[in-house]
Coordinates of C-alpha atoms in Angstrom, one line a residue:
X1 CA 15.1 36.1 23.3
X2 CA 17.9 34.8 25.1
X3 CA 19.2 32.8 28.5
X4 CA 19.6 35.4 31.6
X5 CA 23.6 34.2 31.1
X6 CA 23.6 35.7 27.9
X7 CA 21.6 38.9 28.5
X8 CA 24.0 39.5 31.4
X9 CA 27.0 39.6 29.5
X10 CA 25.6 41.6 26.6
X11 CA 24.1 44.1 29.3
X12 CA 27.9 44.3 30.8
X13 CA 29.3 45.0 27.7
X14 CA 26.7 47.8 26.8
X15 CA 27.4 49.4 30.2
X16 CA 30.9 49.2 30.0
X17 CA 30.4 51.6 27.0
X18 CA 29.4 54.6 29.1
X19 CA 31.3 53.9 32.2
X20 CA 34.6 53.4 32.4
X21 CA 34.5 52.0 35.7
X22 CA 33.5 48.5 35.0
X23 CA 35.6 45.4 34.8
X24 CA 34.4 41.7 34.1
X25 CA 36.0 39.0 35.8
X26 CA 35.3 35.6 34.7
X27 CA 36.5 32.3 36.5
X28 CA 37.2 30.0 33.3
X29 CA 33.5 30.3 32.2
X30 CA 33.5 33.2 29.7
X31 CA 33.6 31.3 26.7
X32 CA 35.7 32.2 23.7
X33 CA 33.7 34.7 22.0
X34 CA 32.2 36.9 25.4
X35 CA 31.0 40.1 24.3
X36 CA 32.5 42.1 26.8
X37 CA 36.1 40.4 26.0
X38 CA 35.2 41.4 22.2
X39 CA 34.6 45.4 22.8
X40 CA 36.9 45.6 26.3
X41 CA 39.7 43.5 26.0
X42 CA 41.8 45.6 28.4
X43 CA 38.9 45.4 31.1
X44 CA 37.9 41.5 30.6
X45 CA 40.6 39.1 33.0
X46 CA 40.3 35.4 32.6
X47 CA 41.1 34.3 36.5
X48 CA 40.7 30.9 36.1
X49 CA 39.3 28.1 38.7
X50 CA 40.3 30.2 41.2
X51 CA 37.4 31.7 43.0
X52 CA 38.5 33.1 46.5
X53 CA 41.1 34.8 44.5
X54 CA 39.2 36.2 42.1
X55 CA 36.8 37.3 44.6
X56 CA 40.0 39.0 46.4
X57 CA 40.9 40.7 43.1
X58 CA 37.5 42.1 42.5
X59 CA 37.2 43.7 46.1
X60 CA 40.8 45.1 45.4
X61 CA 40.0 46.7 42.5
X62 CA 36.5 48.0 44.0
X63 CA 39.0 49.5 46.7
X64 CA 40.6 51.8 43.6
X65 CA 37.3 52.9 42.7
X66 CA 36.6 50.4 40.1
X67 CA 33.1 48.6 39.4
X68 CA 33.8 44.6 39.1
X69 CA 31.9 42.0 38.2
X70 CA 32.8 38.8 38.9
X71 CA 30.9 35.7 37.7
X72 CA 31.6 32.1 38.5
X73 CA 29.3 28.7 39.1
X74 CA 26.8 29.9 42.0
X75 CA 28.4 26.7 44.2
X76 CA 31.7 27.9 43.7
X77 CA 31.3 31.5 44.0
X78 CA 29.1 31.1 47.4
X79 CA 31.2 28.0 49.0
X80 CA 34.3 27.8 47.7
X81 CA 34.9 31.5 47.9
X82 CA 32.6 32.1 51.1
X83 CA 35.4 33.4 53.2
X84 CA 36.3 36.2 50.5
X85 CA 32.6 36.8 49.8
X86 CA 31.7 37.4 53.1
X87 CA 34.8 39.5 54.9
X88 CA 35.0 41.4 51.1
X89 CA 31.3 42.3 50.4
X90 CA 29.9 42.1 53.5
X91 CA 32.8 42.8 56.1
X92 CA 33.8 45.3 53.9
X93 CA 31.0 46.0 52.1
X94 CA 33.0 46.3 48.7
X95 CA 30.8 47.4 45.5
X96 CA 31.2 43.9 44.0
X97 CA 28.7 42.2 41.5
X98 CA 28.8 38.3 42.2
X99 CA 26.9 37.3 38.9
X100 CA 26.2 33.0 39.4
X101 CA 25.1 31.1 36.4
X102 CA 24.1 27.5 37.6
X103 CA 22.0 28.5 39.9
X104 CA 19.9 25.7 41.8
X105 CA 20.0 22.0 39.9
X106 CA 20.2 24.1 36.3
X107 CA 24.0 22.3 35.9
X108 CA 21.6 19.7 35.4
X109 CA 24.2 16.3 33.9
X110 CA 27.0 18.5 35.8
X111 CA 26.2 16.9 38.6
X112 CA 25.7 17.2 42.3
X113 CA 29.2 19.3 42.9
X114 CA 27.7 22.0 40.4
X115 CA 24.8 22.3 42.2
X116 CA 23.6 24.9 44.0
X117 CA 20.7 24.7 46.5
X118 CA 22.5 26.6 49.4
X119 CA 23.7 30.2 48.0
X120 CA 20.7 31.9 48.9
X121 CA 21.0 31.3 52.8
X122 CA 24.8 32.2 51.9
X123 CA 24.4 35.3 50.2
X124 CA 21.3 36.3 52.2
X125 CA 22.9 36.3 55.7
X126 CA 25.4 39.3 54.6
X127 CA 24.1 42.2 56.1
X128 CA 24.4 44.9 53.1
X129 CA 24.7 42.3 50.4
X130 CA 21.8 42.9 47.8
X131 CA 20.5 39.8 46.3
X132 CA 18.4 38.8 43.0
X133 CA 17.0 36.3 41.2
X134 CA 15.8 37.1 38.2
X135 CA 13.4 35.9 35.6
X136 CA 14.0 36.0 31.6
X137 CA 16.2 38.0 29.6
X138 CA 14.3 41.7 30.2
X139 CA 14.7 41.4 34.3
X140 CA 18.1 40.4 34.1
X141 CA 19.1 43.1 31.8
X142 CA 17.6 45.3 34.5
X143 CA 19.3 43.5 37.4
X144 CA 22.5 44.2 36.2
X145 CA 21.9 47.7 34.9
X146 CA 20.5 48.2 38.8
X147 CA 23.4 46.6 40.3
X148 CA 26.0 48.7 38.3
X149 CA 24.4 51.6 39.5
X150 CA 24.0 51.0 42.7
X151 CA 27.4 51.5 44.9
X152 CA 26.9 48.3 46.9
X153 CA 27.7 44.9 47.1
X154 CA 25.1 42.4 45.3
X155 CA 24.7 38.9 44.3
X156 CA 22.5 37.7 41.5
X157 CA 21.8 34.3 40.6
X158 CA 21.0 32.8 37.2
X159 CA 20.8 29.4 35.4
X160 CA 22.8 27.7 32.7
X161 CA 21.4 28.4 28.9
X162 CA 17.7 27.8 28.9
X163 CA 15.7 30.8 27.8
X164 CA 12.0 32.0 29.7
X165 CA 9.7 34.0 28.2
X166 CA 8.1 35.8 31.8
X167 CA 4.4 36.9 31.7
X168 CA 5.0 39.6 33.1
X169 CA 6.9 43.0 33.5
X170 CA 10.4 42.8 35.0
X171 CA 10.1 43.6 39.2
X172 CA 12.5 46.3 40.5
X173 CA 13.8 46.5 43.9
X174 CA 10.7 47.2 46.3
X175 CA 8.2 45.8 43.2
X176 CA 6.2 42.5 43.0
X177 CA 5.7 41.2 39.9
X178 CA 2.3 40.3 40.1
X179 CA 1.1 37.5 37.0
X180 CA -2.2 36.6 38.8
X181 CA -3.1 39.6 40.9
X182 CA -5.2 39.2 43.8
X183 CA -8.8 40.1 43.7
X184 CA -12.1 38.8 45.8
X185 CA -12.2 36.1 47.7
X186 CA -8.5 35.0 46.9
X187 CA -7.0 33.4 50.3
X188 CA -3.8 31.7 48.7
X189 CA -1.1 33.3 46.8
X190 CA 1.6 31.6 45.4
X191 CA 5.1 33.9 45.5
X192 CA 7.6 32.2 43.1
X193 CA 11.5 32.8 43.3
X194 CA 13.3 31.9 40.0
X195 CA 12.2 30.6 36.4
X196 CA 11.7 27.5 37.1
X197 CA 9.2 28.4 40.0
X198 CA 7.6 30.9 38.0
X199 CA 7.0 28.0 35.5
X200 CA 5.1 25.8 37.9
X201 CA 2.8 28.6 39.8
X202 CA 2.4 29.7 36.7
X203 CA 1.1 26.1 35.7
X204 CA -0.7 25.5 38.5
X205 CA -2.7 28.7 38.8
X206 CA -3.8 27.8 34.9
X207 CA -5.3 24.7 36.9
X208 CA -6.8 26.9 40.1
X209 CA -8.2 29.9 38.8
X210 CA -8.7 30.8 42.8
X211 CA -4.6 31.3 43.1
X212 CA -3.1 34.1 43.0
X213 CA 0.8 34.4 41.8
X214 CA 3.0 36.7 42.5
X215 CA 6.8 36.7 41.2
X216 CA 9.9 38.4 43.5
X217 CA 13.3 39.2 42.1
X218 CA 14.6 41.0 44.9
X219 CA 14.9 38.7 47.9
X220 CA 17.5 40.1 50.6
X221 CA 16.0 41.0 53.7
X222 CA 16.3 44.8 53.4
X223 CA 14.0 44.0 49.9
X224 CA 11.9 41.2 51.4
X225 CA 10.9 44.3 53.8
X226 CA 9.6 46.4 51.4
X227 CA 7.1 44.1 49.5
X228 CA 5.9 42.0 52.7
X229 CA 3.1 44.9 53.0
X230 CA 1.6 44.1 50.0
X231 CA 1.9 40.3 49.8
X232 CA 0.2 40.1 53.3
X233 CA -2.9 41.9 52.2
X234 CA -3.0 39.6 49.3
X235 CA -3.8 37.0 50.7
X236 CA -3.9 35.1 54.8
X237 CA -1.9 31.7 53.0
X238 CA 1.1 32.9 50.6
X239 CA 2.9 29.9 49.3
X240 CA 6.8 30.6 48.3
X241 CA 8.0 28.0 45.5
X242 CA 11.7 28.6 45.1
X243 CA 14.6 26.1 43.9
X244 CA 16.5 26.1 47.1
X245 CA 17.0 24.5 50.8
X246 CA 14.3 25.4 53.0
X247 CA 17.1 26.9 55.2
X248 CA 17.9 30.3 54.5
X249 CA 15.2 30.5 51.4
X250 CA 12.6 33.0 50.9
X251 CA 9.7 31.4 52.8
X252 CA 11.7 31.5 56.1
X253 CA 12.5 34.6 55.9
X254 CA 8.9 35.7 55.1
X255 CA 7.6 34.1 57.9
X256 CA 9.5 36.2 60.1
X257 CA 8.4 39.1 58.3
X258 CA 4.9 37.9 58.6
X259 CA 3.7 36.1 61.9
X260 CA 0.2 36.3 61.6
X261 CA 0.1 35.0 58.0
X262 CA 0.4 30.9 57.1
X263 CA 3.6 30.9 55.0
X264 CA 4.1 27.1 53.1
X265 CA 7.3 26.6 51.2
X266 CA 8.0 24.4 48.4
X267 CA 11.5 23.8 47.7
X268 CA 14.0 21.1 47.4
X269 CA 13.7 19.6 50.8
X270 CA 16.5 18.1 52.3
X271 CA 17.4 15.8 50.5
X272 CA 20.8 15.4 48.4
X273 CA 20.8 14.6 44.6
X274 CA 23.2 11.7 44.2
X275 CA 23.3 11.5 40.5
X276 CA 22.7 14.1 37.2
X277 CA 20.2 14.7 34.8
X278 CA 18.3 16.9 32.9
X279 CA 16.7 20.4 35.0
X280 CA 13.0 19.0 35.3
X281 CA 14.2 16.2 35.8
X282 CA 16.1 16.7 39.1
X283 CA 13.4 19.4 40.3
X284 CA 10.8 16.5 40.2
X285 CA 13.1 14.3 41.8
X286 CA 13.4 16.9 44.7
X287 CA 9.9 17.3 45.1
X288 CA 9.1 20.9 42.9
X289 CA 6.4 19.7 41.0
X290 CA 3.1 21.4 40.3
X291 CA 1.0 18.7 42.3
X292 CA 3.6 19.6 45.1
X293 CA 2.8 23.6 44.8
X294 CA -1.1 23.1 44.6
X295 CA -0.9 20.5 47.6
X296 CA 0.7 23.5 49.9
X297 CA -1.6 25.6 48.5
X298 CA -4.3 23.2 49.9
X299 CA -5.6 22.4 47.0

């Protein structure tokens, strides 16, 4: 088993093996011995800390029929480069892959520059722009596979290096992965959006047998659409846990979706972390703990 960050790159370089097509972009955070560097040196560029740029490059070189990816810190590559992102993949609707490590408060002693609790409502509000989050090595290996497939835009968001072990099968696009399905008598599911999420639904349906939990990857409006169906007749209450603002996130945009059902959200509130630390650490400090999810879920 290994992080999402390190499936993604292996995945890359295994794809790059059958189609000629694709090209990885890194902004200085590649590492000396990447994979894809290793088997494709001549389709592996080194851009630097340059991230409008490099987001520039990569919609150029989707414009001569090339498949880029392009990963950099999920701040950087939804903020600093917001301009590029959102005139080049959704303006232009350029087939670029915007693969972001550090998503959420996983830079963790980085700091609060590094963290990312915005990029969601940023990547999310591009019309066209496909957007995942996966869980654990297995569903990233399939987001990526998916996104080079696809001839569209996407952005997928990852954490640093820690590794997750999912109970349950990877989601495709359309698919709920369900971990406690929903049976009689169940009036609250929990929807979780990221690892860390997962982790605490996970934990606190252990403790509340009457939860259900169901796990999205997929979380663009266009994929939100497709699943709504079937989280509404899960449950009247669905509670969506995800390491983000509350602006923008998942639970908003499910509640538009769904108008008759009570959505809750459990996120990371408005409030700014001043200082580092460790990933728990921060997330408790923001308010994504599992008392927190089994509170919304009136519990």
């Amino acid at each position: 088993m290994t992080s999402g960050r390190e499936a993604y790159k292996d995945e890359l370089a295994a794809l790059a093996e059958g189609d000629e097509r694709i090209i990885c972009l890194e902004a200085d955070l590649g590492g000396p011995k990447h994979p894809f560097a290793d088997r494709h040196p001549g389709r592996f560029l080194n851009l630097g800390i340059a991230e409008g740029a490099a987001v520039d490059i990569a919609v150029g070189l989707a414009s001569a029929g090339l498949r880029p990816f392009l990963s950099t810190f999920a701040a950087f590559g939804t903020w600093r480069a917001a301009e590029s992102v959102k005139l080049g993949l959704g303006y232009m609707g350029a087939p670029v892959v915007l693969v972001c490590p550090y998503g959420g408060v996983s830079g963790g002693w980085f700091g609060p520059t590094h963290h990312s609790l915005e990029d969601l409502a940023v990547a999310r509000s591009l019309p066209g722009v496909r957007v995942a989050v996966p869980c654990g090595e297995a569903e990233t290996r399939e987001v990526i596979r998916a996104a080079a497939a696809a001839d569209r835009p996407c952005y997928v968001r990852l954490a640093r290096n820690e590794t997750y072990d999912p109970p349950f099968a990877p989601a495709g696009h359309g698919e709920i992965g369900w971990v406690t399905p929903p049976g009689d008598g169940i009036t609250t599911c929990l929807v979780s959006v990221g690892e860390k999420p997962a982790q605490l639904c996970g934990r606190a349906a252990e403790q509340d047998p009457g939860l259900a939990h169901a796990h999205l990857c997929w979380v663009d409006d266009e994929s939100l659409a497709l699943v709504a169906g079937e989280l509404a007749a899960s449950a009247r209450r669905l509670v969506v846990v995800e390491e983000h603002r509350e602006a923008g996130g998942v639970a908003s945009a499910l509640a538009l979706l769904l108008p008759t059902h009570e959505v809750r959200a459990v996120n990371a509130g408005p409030s700014w972390p001043s200082e580092g630390g460790g990933h728990d650490d921060i997330l408790t400090a923001l308010g994504l703990t599992v008392p927190a999810v089994l509170a919304a879920a009136g519990r």
